[in-house]
mmCIF file of C-alpha atoms in Angstrom:
data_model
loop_
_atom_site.group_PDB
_atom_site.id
_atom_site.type_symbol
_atom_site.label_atom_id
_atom_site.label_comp_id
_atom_site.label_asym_id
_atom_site.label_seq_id
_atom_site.Cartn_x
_atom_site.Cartn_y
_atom_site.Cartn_z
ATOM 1 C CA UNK C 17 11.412 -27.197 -6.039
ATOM 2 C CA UNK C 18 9.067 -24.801 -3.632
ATOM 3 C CA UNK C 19 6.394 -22.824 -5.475
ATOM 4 C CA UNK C 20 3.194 -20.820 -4.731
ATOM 5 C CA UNK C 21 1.445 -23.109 -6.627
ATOM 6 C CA UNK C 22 2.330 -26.013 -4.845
ATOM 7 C CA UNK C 23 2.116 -24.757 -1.713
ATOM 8 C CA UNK C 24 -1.029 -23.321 -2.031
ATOM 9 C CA UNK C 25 -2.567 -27.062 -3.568
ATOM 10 C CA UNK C 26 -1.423 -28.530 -0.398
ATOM 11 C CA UNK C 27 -3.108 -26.236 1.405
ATOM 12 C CA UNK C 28 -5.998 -26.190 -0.319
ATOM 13 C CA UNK C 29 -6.191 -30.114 -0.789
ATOM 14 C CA UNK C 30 -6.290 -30.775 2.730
ATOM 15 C CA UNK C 31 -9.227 -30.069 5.014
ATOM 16 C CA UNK C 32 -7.221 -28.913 8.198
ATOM 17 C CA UNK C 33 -4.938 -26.904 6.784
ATOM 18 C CA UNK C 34 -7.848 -25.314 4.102
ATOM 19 C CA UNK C 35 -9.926 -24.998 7.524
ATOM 20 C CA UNK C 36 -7.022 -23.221 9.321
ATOM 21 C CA UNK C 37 -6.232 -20.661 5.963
ATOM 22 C CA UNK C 38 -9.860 -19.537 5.890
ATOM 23 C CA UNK C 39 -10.652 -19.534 9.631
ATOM 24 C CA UNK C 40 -7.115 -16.733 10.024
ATOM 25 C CA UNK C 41 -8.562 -15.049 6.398
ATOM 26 C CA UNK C 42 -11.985 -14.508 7.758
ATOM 27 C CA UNK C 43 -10.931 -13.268 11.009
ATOM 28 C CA UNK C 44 -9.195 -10.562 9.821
ATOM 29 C CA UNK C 45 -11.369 -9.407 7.759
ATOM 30 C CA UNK C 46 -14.347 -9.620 10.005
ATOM 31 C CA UNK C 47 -12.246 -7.296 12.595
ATOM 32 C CA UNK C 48 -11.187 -4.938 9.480
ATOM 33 C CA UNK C 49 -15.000 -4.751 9.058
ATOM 34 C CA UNK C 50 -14.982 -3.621 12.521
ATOM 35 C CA UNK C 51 -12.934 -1.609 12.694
ATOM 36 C CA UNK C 52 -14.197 0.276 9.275
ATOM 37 C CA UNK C 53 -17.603 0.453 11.353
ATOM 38 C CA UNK C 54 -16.438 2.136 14.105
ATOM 39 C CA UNK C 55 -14.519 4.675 12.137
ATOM 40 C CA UNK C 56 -17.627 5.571 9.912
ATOM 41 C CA UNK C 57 -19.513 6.083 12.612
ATOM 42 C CA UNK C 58 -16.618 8.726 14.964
ATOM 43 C CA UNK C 59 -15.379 10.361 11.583
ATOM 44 C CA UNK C 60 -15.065 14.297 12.469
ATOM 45 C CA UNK C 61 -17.777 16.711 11.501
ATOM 46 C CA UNK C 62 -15.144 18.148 9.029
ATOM 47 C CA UNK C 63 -14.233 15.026 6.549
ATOM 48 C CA UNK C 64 -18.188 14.054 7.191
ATOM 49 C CA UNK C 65 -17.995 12.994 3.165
ATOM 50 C CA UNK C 66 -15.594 10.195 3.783
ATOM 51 C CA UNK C 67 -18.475 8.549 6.492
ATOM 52 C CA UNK C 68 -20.067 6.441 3.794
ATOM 53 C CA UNK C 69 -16.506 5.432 1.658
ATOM 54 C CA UNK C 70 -14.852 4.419 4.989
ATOM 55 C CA UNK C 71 -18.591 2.345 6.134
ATOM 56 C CA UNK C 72 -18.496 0.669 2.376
ATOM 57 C CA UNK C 73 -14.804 -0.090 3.196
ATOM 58 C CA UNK C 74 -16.025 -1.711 6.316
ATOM 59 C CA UNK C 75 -19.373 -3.524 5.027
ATOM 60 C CA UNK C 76 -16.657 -5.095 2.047
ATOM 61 C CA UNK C 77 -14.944 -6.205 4.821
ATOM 62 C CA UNK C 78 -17.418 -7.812 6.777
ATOM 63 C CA UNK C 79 -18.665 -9.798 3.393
ATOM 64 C CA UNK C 80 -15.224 -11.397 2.943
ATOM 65 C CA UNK C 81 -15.259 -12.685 6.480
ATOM 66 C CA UNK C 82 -18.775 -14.404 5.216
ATOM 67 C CA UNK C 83 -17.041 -15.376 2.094
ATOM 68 C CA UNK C 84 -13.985 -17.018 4.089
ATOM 69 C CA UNK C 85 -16.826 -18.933 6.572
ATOM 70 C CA UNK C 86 -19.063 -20.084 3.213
ATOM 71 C CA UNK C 87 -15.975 -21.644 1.732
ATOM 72 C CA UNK C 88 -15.482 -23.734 5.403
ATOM 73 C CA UNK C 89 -19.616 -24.256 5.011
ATOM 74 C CA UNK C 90 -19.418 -25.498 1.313
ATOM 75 C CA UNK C 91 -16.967 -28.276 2.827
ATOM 76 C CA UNK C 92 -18.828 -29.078 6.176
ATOM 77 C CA UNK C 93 -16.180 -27.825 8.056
ATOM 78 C CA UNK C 94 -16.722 -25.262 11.020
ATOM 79 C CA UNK C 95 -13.989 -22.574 11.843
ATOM 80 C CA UNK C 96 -11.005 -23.191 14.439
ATOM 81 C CA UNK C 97 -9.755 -20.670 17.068
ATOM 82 C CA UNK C 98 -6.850 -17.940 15.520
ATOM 83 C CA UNK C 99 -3.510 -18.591 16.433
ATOM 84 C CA UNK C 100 -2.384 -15.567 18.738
ATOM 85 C CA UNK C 101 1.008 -15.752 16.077
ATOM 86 C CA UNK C 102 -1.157 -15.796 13.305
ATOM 87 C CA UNK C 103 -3.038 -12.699 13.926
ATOM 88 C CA UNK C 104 -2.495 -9.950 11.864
ATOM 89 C CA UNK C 105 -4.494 -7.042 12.859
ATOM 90 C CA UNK C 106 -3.745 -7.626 16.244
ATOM 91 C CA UNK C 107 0.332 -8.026 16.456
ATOM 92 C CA UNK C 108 -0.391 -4.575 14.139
ATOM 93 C CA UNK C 109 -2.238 -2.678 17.021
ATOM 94 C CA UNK C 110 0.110 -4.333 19.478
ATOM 95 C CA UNK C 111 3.028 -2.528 17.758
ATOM 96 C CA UNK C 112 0.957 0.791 17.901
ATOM 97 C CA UNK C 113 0.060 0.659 13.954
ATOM 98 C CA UNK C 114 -3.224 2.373 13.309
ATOM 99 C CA UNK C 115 -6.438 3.320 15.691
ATOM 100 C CA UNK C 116 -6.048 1.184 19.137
ATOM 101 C CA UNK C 117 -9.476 -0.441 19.629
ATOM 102 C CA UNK C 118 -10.086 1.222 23.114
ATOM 103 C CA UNK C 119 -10.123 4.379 21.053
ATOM 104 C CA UNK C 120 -12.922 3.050 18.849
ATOM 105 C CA UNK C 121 -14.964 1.462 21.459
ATOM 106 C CA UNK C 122 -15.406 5.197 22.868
ATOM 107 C CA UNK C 123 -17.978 7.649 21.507
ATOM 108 C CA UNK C 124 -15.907 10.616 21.069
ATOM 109 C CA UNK C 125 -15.357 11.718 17.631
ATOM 110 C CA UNK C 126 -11.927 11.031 16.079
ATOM 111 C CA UNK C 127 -9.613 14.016 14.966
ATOM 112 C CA UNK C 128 -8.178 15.001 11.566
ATOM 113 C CA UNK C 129 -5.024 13.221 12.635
ATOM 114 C CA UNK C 130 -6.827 9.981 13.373
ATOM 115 C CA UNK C 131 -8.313 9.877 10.133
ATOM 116 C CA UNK C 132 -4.818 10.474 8.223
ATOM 117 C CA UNK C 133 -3.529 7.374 10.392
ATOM 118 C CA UNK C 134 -6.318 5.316 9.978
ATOM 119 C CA UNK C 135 -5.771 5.861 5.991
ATOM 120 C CA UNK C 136 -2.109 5.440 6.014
ATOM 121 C CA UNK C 137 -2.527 1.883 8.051
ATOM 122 C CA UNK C 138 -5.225 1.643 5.434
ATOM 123 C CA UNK C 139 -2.717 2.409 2.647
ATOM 124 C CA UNK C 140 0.036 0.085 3.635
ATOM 125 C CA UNK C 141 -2.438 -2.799 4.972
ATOM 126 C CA UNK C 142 -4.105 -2.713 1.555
ATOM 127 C CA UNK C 143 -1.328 -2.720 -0.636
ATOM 128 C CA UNK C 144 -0.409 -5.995 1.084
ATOM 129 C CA UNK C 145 -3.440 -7.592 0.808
ATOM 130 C CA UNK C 146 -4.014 -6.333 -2.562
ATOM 131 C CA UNK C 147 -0.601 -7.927 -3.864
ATOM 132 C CA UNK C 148 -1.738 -11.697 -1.739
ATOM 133 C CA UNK C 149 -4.988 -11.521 -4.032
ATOM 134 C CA UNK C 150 -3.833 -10.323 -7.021
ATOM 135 C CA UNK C 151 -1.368 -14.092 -6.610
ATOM 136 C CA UNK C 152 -4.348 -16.071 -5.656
ATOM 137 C CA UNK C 153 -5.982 -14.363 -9.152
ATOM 138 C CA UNK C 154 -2.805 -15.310 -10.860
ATOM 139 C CA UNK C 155 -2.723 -19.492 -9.987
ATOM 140 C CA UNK C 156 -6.110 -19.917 -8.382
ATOM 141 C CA UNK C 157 -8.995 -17.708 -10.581
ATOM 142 C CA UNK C 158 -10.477 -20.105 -12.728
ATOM 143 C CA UNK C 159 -10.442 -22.502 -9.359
ATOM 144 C CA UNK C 160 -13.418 -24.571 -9.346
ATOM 145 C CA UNK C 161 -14.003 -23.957 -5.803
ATOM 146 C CA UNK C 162 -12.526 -20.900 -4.382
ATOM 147 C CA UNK C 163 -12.191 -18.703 -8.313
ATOM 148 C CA UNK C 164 -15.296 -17.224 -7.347
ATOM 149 C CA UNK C 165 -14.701 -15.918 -4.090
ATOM 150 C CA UNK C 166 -10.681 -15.208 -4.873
ATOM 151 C CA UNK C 167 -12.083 -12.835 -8.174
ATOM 152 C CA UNK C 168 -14.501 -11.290 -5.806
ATOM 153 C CA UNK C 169 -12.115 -10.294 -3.115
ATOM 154 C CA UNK C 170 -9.268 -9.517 -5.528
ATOM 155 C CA UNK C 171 -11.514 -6.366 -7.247
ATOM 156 C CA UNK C 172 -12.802 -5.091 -3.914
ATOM 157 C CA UNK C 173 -8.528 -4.920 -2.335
ATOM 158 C CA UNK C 174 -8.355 -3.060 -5.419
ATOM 159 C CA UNK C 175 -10.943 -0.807 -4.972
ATOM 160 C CA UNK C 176 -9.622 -0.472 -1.535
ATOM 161 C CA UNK C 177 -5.862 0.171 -2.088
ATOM 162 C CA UNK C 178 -7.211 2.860 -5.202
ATOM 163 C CA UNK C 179 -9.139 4.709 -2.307
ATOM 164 C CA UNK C 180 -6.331 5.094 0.065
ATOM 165 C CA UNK C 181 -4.093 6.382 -2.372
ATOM 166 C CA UNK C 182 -6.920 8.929 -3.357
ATOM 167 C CA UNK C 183 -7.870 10.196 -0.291
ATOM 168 C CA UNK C 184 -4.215 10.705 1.029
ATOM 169 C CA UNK C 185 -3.406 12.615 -1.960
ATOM 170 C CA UNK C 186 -6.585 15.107 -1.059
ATOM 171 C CA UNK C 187 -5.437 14.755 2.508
ATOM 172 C CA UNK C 188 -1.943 15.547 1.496
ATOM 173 C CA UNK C 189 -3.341 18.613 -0.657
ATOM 174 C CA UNK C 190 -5.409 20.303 2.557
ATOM 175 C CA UNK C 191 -1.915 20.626 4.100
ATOM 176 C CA UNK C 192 -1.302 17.032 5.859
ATOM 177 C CA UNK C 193 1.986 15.911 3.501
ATOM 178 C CA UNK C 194 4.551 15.672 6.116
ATOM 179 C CA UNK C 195 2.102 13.877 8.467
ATOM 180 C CA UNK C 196 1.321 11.164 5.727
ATOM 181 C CA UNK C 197 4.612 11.015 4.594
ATOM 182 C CA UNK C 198 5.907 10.222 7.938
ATOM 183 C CA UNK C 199 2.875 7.474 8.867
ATOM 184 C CA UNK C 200 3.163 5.832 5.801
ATOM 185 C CA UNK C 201 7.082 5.149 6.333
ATOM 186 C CA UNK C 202 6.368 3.836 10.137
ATOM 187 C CA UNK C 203 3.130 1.796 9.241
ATOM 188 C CA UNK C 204 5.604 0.583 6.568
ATOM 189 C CA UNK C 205 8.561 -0.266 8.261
ATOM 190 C CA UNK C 206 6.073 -1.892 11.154
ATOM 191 C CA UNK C 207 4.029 -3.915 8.866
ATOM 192 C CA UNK C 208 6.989 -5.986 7.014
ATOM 193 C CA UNK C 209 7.975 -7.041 10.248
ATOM 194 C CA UNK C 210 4.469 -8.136 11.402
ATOM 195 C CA UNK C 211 3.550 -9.754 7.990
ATOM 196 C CA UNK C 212 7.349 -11.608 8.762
ATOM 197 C CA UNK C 213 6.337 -12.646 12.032
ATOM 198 C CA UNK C 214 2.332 -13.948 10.905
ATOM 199 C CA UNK C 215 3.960 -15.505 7.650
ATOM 200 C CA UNK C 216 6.701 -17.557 9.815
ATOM 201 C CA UNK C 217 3.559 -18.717 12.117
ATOM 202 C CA UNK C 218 1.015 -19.626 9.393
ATOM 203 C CA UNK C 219 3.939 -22.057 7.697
ATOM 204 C CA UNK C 220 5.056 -23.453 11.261
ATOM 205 C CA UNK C 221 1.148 -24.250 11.869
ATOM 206 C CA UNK C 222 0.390 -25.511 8.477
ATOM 207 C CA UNK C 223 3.949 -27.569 8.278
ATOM 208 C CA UNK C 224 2.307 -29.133 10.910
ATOM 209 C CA UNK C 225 -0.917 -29.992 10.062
ATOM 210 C CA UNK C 226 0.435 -31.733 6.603
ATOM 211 C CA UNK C 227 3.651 -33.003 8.311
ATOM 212 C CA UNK C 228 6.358 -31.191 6.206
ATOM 213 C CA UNK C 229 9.712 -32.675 6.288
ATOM 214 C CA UNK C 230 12.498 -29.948 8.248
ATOM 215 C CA UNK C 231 14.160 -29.439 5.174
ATOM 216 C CA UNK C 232 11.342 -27.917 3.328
ATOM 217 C CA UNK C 233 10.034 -26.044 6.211
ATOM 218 C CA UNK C 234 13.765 -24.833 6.665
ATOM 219 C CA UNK C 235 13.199 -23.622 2.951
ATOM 220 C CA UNK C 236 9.931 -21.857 3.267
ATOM 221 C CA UNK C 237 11.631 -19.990 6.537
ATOM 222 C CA UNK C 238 14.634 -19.520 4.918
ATOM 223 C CA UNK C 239 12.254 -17.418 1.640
ATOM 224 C CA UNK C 240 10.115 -15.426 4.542
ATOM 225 C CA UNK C 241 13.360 -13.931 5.851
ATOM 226 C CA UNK C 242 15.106 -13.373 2.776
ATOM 227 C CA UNK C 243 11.737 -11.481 1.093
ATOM 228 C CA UNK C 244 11.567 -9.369 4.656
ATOM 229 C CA UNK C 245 15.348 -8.364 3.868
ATOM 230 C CA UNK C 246 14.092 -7.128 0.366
ATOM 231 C CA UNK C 247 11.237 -5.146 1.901
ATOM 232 C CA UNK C 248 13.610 -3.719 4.501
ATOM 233 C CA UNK C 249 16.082 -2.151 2.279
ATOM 234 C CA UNK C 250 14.301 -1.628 -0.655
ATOM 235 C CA UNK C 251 10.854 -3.265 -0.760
ATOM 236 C CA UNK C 252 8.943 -0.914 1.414
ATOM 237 C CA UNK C 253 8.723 1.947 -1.186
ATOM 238 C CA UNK C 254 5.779 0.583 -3.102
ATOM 239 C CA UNK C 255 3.894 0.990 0.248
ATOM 240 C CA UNK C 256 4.974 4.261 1.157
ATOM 241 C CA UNK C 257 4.103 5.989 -2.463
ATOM 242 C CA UNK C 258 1.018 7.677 -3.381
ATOM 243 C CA UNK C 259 -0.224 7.631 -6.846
ATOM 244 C CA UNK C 260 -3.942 9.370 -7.727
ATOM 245 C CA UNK C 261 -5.846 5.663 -9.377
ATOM 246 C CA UNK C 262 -6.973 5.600 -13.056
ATOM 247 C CA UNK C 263 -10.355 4.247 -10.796
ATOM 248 C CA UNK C 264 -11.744 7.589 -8.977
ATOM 249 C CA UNK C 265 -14.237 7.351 -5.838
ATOM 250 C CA UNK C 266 -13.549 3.285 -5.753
ATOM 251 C CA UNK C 267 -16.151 3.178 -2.835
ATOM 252 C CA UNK C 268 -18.657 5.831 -3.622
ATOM 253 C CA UNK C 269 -20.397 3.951 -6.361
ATOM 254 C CA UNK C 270 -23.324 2.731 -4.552
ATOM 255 C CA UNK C 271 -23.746 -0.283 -1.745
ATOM 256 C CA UNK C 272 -21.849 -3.004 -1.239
ATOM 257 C CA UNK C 273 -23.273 -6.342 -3.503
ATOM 258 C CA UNK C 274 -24.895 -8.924 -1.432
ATOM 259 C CA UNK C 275 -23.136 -12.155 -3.677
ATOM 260 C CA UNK C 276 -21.787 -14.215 -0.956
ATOM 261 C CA UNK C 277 -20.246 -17.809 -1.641
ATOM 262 C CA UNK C 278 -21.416 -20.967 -0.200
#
């Protein structure tokens, strides 16, 4: 029988495939780090407060990517290339889901509007990676190798997820509702199918590497599709809901920590 755990051992247990997992992980966060910067640094005159939140955002970012690349380090393995079909943040931006990137390589300052869609991409993004870590808390925390770096990332998504919700709700409050409401549902409905796409990729490319039989890679497809028919019909409303956090100003409580694994 197929289980998280087990899948995740396998992974784990086997150089390749662990250098393939953290190579994709630290990627994306080292572009969500980014793209965090760039965002700090064009936010409008008039939400000037958020500047600092959004560069934390960015900085905790940036020190996963190092986290990912210390756990390759601590084995003696260097990162691969990113699979094209294993890229999350850019299949997202490919299907027009948040800020394009020639928009933050300019200098001019970003608008109200921007902001709101930067923080409902933020929002729904989040929540999804919040939910992977809070798993890898679940079976892998006390992990002799990666329970460090898994409890480290796991309270920063948090932190992350509690801030979008926050700052929407403000947003929502200064008279943007039925502009949130309506990003959220399309950065929602876009996401499932790019985290479908990505998670069908990642198990193709590690049923490689540790030479899966069809059936179980049948399996594992078989469970991606059926949990993106869940999120389709009914799934998607945990992304699209904003709740104010028991955890106010998540990133306003000072600079980012400097722990890094290795």
């Amino acid at each position: 029988m197929l289980s998280a755990r087990g899948l995740f051992t396998e992974i784990l247990d086997n150089d390749e495939s662990f250098r393939l997992f953290c190579s994709i992980a630290a990627s994306g966060e080292t572009q969500g780090g980014w793209e965090n910067g760039r965002i700090a640094a064009l936010v409008p005159p008039g939400l000037a407060a958020l500047a600092p939140k959004i560069a934390r955002h960015g900085a905790d970012e940036d020190k996963h990517g190092r986290i990912f690349n210390g756990l390759l380090h601590g084995r003696a393995l260097e990162p691969v290339p990113v699979p094209a079909d294993t890229d999350y943040t850019m299949l997202l931006e490919r299907a027009g889901i948040g800020l394009a990137h020639s928009r933050l390589r300019a200098e001019q300052p970003l608008s109200e509007h921007d902001i709101v869609t930067y923080l409902s991409h933020s929002r729904v993004t989040e929540q999804r990676a919040s939910e992977q870590m809070a798993m890898l808390l679940r079976l892998f925390g006390d992990h002799p190798e990666i329970g460090r770096a898994i409890r480290q990332i796991a309270r920063d998504e948090d932190n992350h997820l509690a801030y979008c919700h926050e700052e929407l709700l403000l947003l929502a409050r200064a008279g943007h509702g039925q502009l949130i409401r309506r990003t959220l549902h399309e950065c929602a409905r876009a996401e499932i199918r790019v985290y479908r796409e990505v998670s069908l990729a990642v198990m193709a490319h590690m049923g490689r590497l540790l030479h899966w039989p069809a059936p179980k890679s049948a399996a594992l497809r078989a469970g991606i599709h059926a949990v993106y028919a869940y999120e389709r019909v009914a799934g998607r409303r945990r992304m699209t809901t904003l709740t104010m956090p028991s955890r106010r100003n998540a990133l306003g409580g000072g600079p980012v920590a400097a722990e890094a694994v290795s």
